[in-house]
Amino acid sequence: MAYRTTEARLDRDQALRERILACALQRVSAGGFAALTMQALADDVGIATGSLYRHFRSKGELAAEVFASASQREVDALAVQLRQPGSAAQRLREGLQQFAARAWHSRRLAFALIAEPVEPEVDEQRLLYREAYAELFIDLLEEGRRRGEFQVDQVGLAAACLVGAIAEALVGPLSPPARAARAAGHPSLELAQVSASLVTFCLRAVGAKESTR
């Protein structure tokens, strides 16, 4: 009986931990990591603030896990797209378009993941996930080079450059000032413009033909 009680307690703790993370992700999606305070999150979950620290030692640890969870979804989505049938150049094009579209439809969260100032624990995760994205591009670039579709000498460096280009292309349009300008009806870059420019730049960077479909 004692074992079953302990197992049930562990299940409850795990369920509560998952609820905490889900509520934390909702907060970051709506207001960025700045909106993720322990007091507000405890109120969302319906528990005492002290109870959060049974599951996460600090806000930084919690924020890092939220970042990792949200980022892994994006890595997985990009991996699926880059591994679809078709030419390497076509998959690169469509992967970039998909990534931009997903960022555009969750702009606050995307900006938080890409560029919002955060705790050191989150910055560590940010570096790890930049490497995860680069690994996906390394695989595609190597395949494209073997097929004669891409002209790149240093595949690892080129992959890192692609990751940087994606972040820099999106951070401005996703930033708080850009979102405020858009909400006020002022002229601003739209998804199609950003996506097209990003695709053109990246295809040129790896020596692919821009017209590749």
mmCIF file of C-alpha atoms in Angstrom:
data_model
loop_
_atom_site.group_PDB
_atom_site.id
_atom_site.type_symbol
_atom_site.label_atom_id
_atom_site.label_comp_id
_atom_site.label_asym_id
_atom_site.label_seq_id
_atom_site.Cartn_x
_atom_site.Cartn_y
_atom_site.Cartn_z
ATOM 1 C CA MET A 1 0.000 0.000 0.000
ATOM 2 C CA ALA A 2 2.834 2.385 0.845
ATOM 3 C CA TYR A 3 4.330 1.857 -2.616
ATOM 4 C CA ARG A 4 1.016 2.548 -4.343
ATOM 5 C CA THR A 5 0.552 5.711 -2.287
ATOM 6 C CA THR A 6 4.030 6.910 -3.194
ATOM 7 C CA GLU A 7 3.409 6.148 -6.860
ATOM 8 C CA ALA A 8 0.139 8.066 -6.778
ATOM 9 C CA ARG A 9 1.900 11.023 -5.170
ATOM 10 C CA LEU A 10 4.559 10.972 -7.876
ATOM 11 C CA ASP A 11 1.845 10.971 -10.529
ATOM 12 C CA ARG A 12 0.171 13.972 -8.904
ATOM 13 C CA ASP A 13 3.470 15.797 -8.672
ATOM 14 C CA GLN A 14 4.213 15.120 -12.326
ATOM 15 C CA ALA A 15 0.762 16.290 -13.375
ATOM 16 C CA LEU A 16 1.202 19.493 -11.360
ATOM 17 C CA ARG A 17 4.652 20.054 -12.855
ATOM 18 C CA GLU A 18 3.237 19.712 -16.354
ATOM 19 C CA ARG A 19 0.441 22.158 -15.500
ATOM 20 C CA ILE A 20 2.990 24.653 -14.184
ATOM 21 C CA LEU A 21 4.973 24.402 -17.416
ATOM 22 C CA ALA A 22 1.839 24.754 -19.554
ATOM 23 C CA CYS A 23 0.754 27.882 -17.668
ATOM 24 C CA ALA A 24 4.293 29.267 -17.850
ATOM 25 C CA LEU A 25 4.368 28.773 -21.609
ATOM 26 C CA GLN A 26 1.037 30.582 -21.917
ATOM 27 C CA ARG A 27 2.496 33.521 -20.007
ATOM 28 C CA VAL A 28 5.603 33.674 -22.199
ATOM 29 C CA SER A 29 3.497 33.353 -25.359
ATOM 30 C CA ALA A 30 1.362 36.298 -24.279
ATOM 31 C CA GLY A 31 3.935 38.594 -22.722
ATOM 32 C CA GLY A 32 7.407 37.195 -23.142
ATOM 33 C CA PHE A 33 9.728 36.068 -20.372
ATOM 34 C CA ALA A 34 9.214 39.428 -18.663
ATOM 35 C CA ALA A 35 5.649 38.310 -17.896
ATOM 36 C CA LEU A 36 6.846 35.110 -16.252
ATOM 37 C CA THR A 37 6.931 35.957 -12.550
ATOM 38 C CA MET A 38 6.637 33.319 -9.871
ATOM 39 C CA GLN A 39 3.779 35.108 -8.095
ATOM 40 C CA ALA A 40 1.697 35.542 -11.257
ATOM 41 C CA LEU A 41 2.380 31.979 -12.331
ATOM 42 C CA ALA A 42 1.369 30.608 -8.935
ATOM 43 C CA ASP A 43 -1.900 32.520 -9.233
ATOM 44 C CA ASP A 44 -2.471 31.058 -12.717
ATOM 45 C CA VAL A 45 -1.864 27.526 -11.487
ATOM 46 C CA GLY A 46 -3.830 28.047 -8.296
ATOM 47 C CA ILE A 47 -1.078 27.154 -5.848
ATOM 48 C CA ALA A 48 1.094 28.960 -3.312
ATOM 49 C CA THR A 49 4.230 30.595 -4.655
ATOM 50 C CA GLY A 50 6.336 28.416 -2.382
ATOM 51 C CA SER A 51 4.900 25.319 -4.051
ATOM 52 C CA LEU A 52 6.530 26.314 -7.321
ATOM 53 C CA TYR A 53 9.934 25.948 -5.709
ATOM 54 C CA ARG A 54 9.226 22.290 -4.947
ATOM 55 C CA HIS A 55 9.362 21.711 -8.703
ATOM 56 C CA PHE A 56 11.793 24.416 -9.873
ATOM 57 C CA ARG A 57 14.660 25.758 -7.802
ATOM 58 C CA SER A 58 14.498 29.222 -9.367
ATOM 59 C CA LYS A 59 12.739 31.303 -11.975
ATOM 60 C CA GLY A 60 15.777 30.838 -14.198
ATOM 61 C CA GLU A 61 15.453 27.054 -14.081
ATOM 62 C CA LEU A 62 11.733 27.284 -14.859
ATOM 63 C CA ALA A 63 12.266 29.749 -17.701
ATOM 64 C CA ALA A 64 15.001 27.543 -19.164
ATOM 65 C CA GLU A 65 12.673 24.540 -19.248
ATOM 66 C CA VAL A 66 9.906 26.583 -20.865
ATOM 67 C CA PHE A 67 12.402 27.805 -23.448
ATOM 68 C CA ALA A 68 13.646 24.268 -24.140
ATOM 69 C CA SER A 69 10.129 22.896 -24.539
ATOM 70 C CA ALA A 70 9.028 25.648 -26.934
ATOM 71 C CA SER A 71 12.275 25.525 -28.903
ATOM 72 C CA GLN A 72 12.188 21.746 -29.263
ATOM 73 C CA ARG A 73 8.795 22.007 -30.950
ATOM 74 C CA GLU A 74 10.296 24.362 -33.527
ATOM 75 C CA VAL A 75 13.356 22.164 -34.057
ATOM 76 C CA ASP A 76 11.126 19.126 -34.548
ATOM 77 C CA ALA A 77 8.866 20.969 -37.010
ATOM 78 C CA LEU A 78 11.852 22.165 -39.032
ATOM 79 C CA ALA A 79 13.403 18.682 -39.006
ATOM 80 C CA VAL A 80 10.249 17.176 -40.474
ATOM 81 C CA GLN A 81 10.210 19.764 -43.265
ATOM 82 C CA LEU A 82 13.890 19.479 -44.104
ATOM 83 C CA ARG A 83 13.575 15.678 -44.366
ATOM 84 C CA GLN A 84 10.675 15.712 -46.817
ATOM 85 C CA PRO A 85 11.111 14.282 -50.342
ATOM 86 C CA GLY A 86 12.433 16.631 -53.000
ATOM 87 C CA SER A 87 15.607 18.465 -53.830
ATOM 88 C CA ALA A 88 17.768 19.844 -51.035
ATOM 89 C CA ALA A 89 17.255 23.377 -52.313
ATOM 90 C CA GLN A 90 13.480 22.939 -52.374
ATOM 91 C CA ARG A 91 13.490 21.629 -48.820
ATOM 92 C CA LEU A 92 15.673 24.511 -47.670
ATOM 93 C CA ARG A 93 13.286 26.990 -49.273
ATOM 94 C CA GLU A 94 10.218 25.393 -47.749
ATOM 95 C CA GLY A 95 11.880 24.947 -44.362
ATOM 96 C CA LEU A 96 12.716 28.648 -44.218
ATOM 97 C CA GLN A 97 9.203 29.596 -45.301
ATOM 98 C CA GLN A 98 7.656 27.338 -42.682
ATOM 99 C CA PHE A 99 9.929 28.616 -39.912
ATOM 100 C CA ALA A 100 9.099 32.233 -40.752
ATOM 101 C CA ALA A 101 5.375 31.479 -40.915
ATOM 102 C CA ARG A 102 5.387 29.739 -37.536
ATOM 103 C CA ALA A 103 7.261 32.684 -36.013
ATOM 104 C CA TRP A 104 4.842 35.149 -37.607
ATOM 105 C CA HIS A 105 1.814 33.405 -36.144
ATOM 106 C CA SER A 106 3.302 33.368 -32.619
ATOM 107 C CA ARG A 107 5.198 36.649 -32.768
ATOM 108 C CA ARG A 108 5.533 37.352 -29.070
ATOM 109 C CA LEU A 109 6.760 33.856 -28.308
ATOM 110 C CA ALA A 110 9.079 33.828 -31.329
ATOM 111 C CA PHE A 111 10.715 37.095 -30.265
ATOM 112 C CA ALA A 112 11.098 35.751 -26.724
ATOM 113 C CA LEU A 113 12.852 32.655 -28.039
ATOM 114 C CA ILE A 114 15.075 34.521 -30.484
ATOM 115 C CA ALA A 115 16.134 37.731 -28.793
ATOM 116 C CA GLU A 116 14.423 38.766 -25.549
ATOM 117 C CA PRO A 117 16.884 39.498 -22.710
ATOM 118 C CA VAL A 118 16.655 36.551 -20.326
ATOM 119 C CA GLU A 119 18.214 34.810 -17.343
ATOM 120 C CA PRO A 120 21.618 33.133 -17.847
ATOM 121 C CA GLU A 121 19.980 29.698 -17.690
ATOM 122 C CA VAL A 122 17.849 30.585 -20.702
ATOM 123 C CA ASP A 123 20.820 32.001 -22.585
ATOM 124 C CA GLU A 124 22.542 28.645 -22.133
ATOM 125 C CA GLN A 125 19.552 26.892 -23.681
ATOM 126 C CA ARG A 126 19.469 29.430 -26.496
ATOM 127 C CA LEU A 127 23.012 28.509 -27.465
ATOM 128 C CA LEU A 128 22.216 24.799 -27.346
ATOM 129 C CA TYR A 129 19.237 25.208 -29.627
ATOM 130 C CA ARG A 130 21.134 27.343 -32.091
ATOM 131 C CA GLU A 131 23.454 24.354 -32.353
ATOM 132 C CA ALA A 132 20.468 22.032 -32.807
ATOM 133 C CA TYR A 133 19.201 24.122 -35.718
ATOM 134 C CA ALA A 134 22.689 24.206 -37.205
ATOM 135 C CA GLU A 135 22.906 20.407 -37.071
ATOM 136 C CA LEU A 136 19.740 20.157 -39.161
ATOM 137 C CA PHE A 137 21.193 22.509 -41.755
ATOM 138 C CA ILE A 138 24.507 20.646 -41.759
ATOM 139 C CA ASP A 139 22.740 17.443 -42.789
ATOM 140 C CA LEU A 140 20.850 19.223 -45.570
ATOM 141 C CA LEU A 141 23.871 21.147 -46.825
ATOM 142 C CA GLU A 142 25.997 18.027 -46.986
ATOM 143 C CA GLU A 143 23.303 16.258 -48.974
ATOM 144 C CA GLY A 144 22.877 19.234 -51.284
ATOM 145 C CA ARG A 145 26.621 19.486 -51.819
ATOM 146 C CA ARG A 146 26.849 15.793 -52.743
ATOM 147 C CA ARG A 147 24.072 16.292 -55.287
ATOM 148 C CA GLY A 148 25.719 19.366 -56.730
ATOM 149 C CA GLU A 149 22.865 21.633 -55.631
ATOM 150 C CA PHE A 150 24.868 23.684 -53.130
ATOM 151 C CA GLN A 151 28.308 25.211 -53.442
ATOM 152 C CA VAL A 152 29.714 25.431 -49.911
ATOM 153 C CA ASP A 153 33.234 24.768 -48.651
ATOM 154 C CA GLN A 154 32.768 24.900 -44.880
ATOM 155 C CA VAL A 155 29.441 23.198 -44.208
ATOM 156 C CA GLY A 156 29.466 23.757 -40.451
ATOM 157 C CA LEU A 157 30.223 27.445 -40.848
ATOM 158 C CA ALA A 158 27.591 27.829 -43.551
ATOM 159 C CA ALA A 159 24.996 26.159 -41.308
ATOM 160 C CA ALA A 160 25.842 28.530 -38.452
ATOM 161 C CA CYS A 161 25.507 31.450 -40.844
ATOM 162 C CA LEU A 162 22.049 30.258 -41.893
ATOM 163 C CA VAL A 163 20.938 30.117 -38.263
ATOM 164 C CA GLY A 164 22.240 33.632 -37.698
ATOM 165 C CA ALA A 165 20.611 34.951 -40.852
ATOM 166 C CA ILE A 166 17.242 33.538 -39.848
ATOM 167 C CA ALA A 167 17.416 35.109 -36.395
ATOM 168 C CA GLU A 168 18.538 38.505 -37.687
ATOM 169 C CA ALA A 169 15.954 38.563 -40.468
ATOM 170 C CA LEU A 170 13.102 37.864 -38.054
ATOM 171 C CA VAL A 171 14.105 39.739 -34.914
ATOM 172 C CA GLY A 172 13.338 43.205 -36.300
ATOM 173 C CA PRO A 173 9.862 42.448 -37.686
ATOM 174 C CA LEU A 174 8.984 40.474 -34.542
ATOM 175 C CA SER A 175 10.270 43.088 -32.089
ATOM 176 C CA PRO A 176 7.923 45.012 -29.765
ATOM 177 C CA PRO A 177 8.295 48.312 -31.717
ATOM 178 C CA ALA A 178 7.420 46.550 -34.977
ATOM 179 C CA ARG A 179 4.397 44.892 -33.414
ATOM 180 C CA ALA A 180 3.268 48.228 -31.969
ATOM 181 C CA ALA A 181 3.650 49.953 -35.341
ATOM 182 C CA ARG A 182 1.673 47.200 -37.035
ATOM 183 C CA ALA A 183 -1.081 47.404 -34.430
ATOM 184 C CA ALA A 184 -1.287 51.180 -34.952
ATOM 185 C CA GLY A 185 -1.729 50.695 -38.680
ATOM 186 C CA HIS A 186 1.680 52.026 -39.696
ATOM 187 C CA PRO A 187 3.481 50.490 -42.703
ATOM 188 C CA SER A 188 5.555 47.474 -41.730
ATOM 189 C CA LEU A 189 7.137 44.429 -43.268
ATOM 190 C CA GLU A 190 4.761 41.541 -43.849
ATOM 191 C CA LEU A 191 5.410 37.812 -43.743
ATOM 192 C CA ALA A 192 5.634 37.414 -47.519
ATOM 193 C CA GLN A 193 8.303 40.115 -47.798
ATOM 194 C CA VAL A 194 10.406 38.831 -44.935
ATOM 195 C CA SER A 195 10.102 35.222 -46.055
ATOM 196 C CA ALA A 196 10.996 35.987 -49.671
ATOM 197 C CA SER A 197 14.048 38.027 -48.722
ATOM 198 C CA LEU A 198 15.216 35.388 -46.255
ATOM 199 C CA VAL A 199 14.846 32.593 -48.799
ATOM 200 C CA THR A 200 16.669 34.546 -51.498
ATOM 201 C CA PHE A 201 19.550 35.413 -49.198
ATOM 202 C CA CYS A 202 19.989 31.883 -47.850
ATOM 203 C CA LEU A 203 19.792 30.217 -51.258
ATOM 204 C CA ARG A 204 22.397 32.604 -52.614
ATOM 205 C CA ALA A 205 24.573 32.010 -49.562
ATOM 206 C CA VAL A 206 24.785 28.280 -50.257
ATOM 207 C CA GLY A 207 25.172 28.662 -54.012
ATOM 208 C CA ALA A 208 21.742 27.387 -54.992
ATOM 209 C CA LYS A 209 19.666 28.731 -57.851
ATOM 210 C CA GLU A 210 16.988 31.145 -56.659
ATOM 211 C CA SER A 211 14.439 29.662 -59.033
ATOM 212 C CA THR A 212 14.739 26.179 -57.502
ATOM 213 C CA ARG A 213 11.313 24.788 -56.597
#
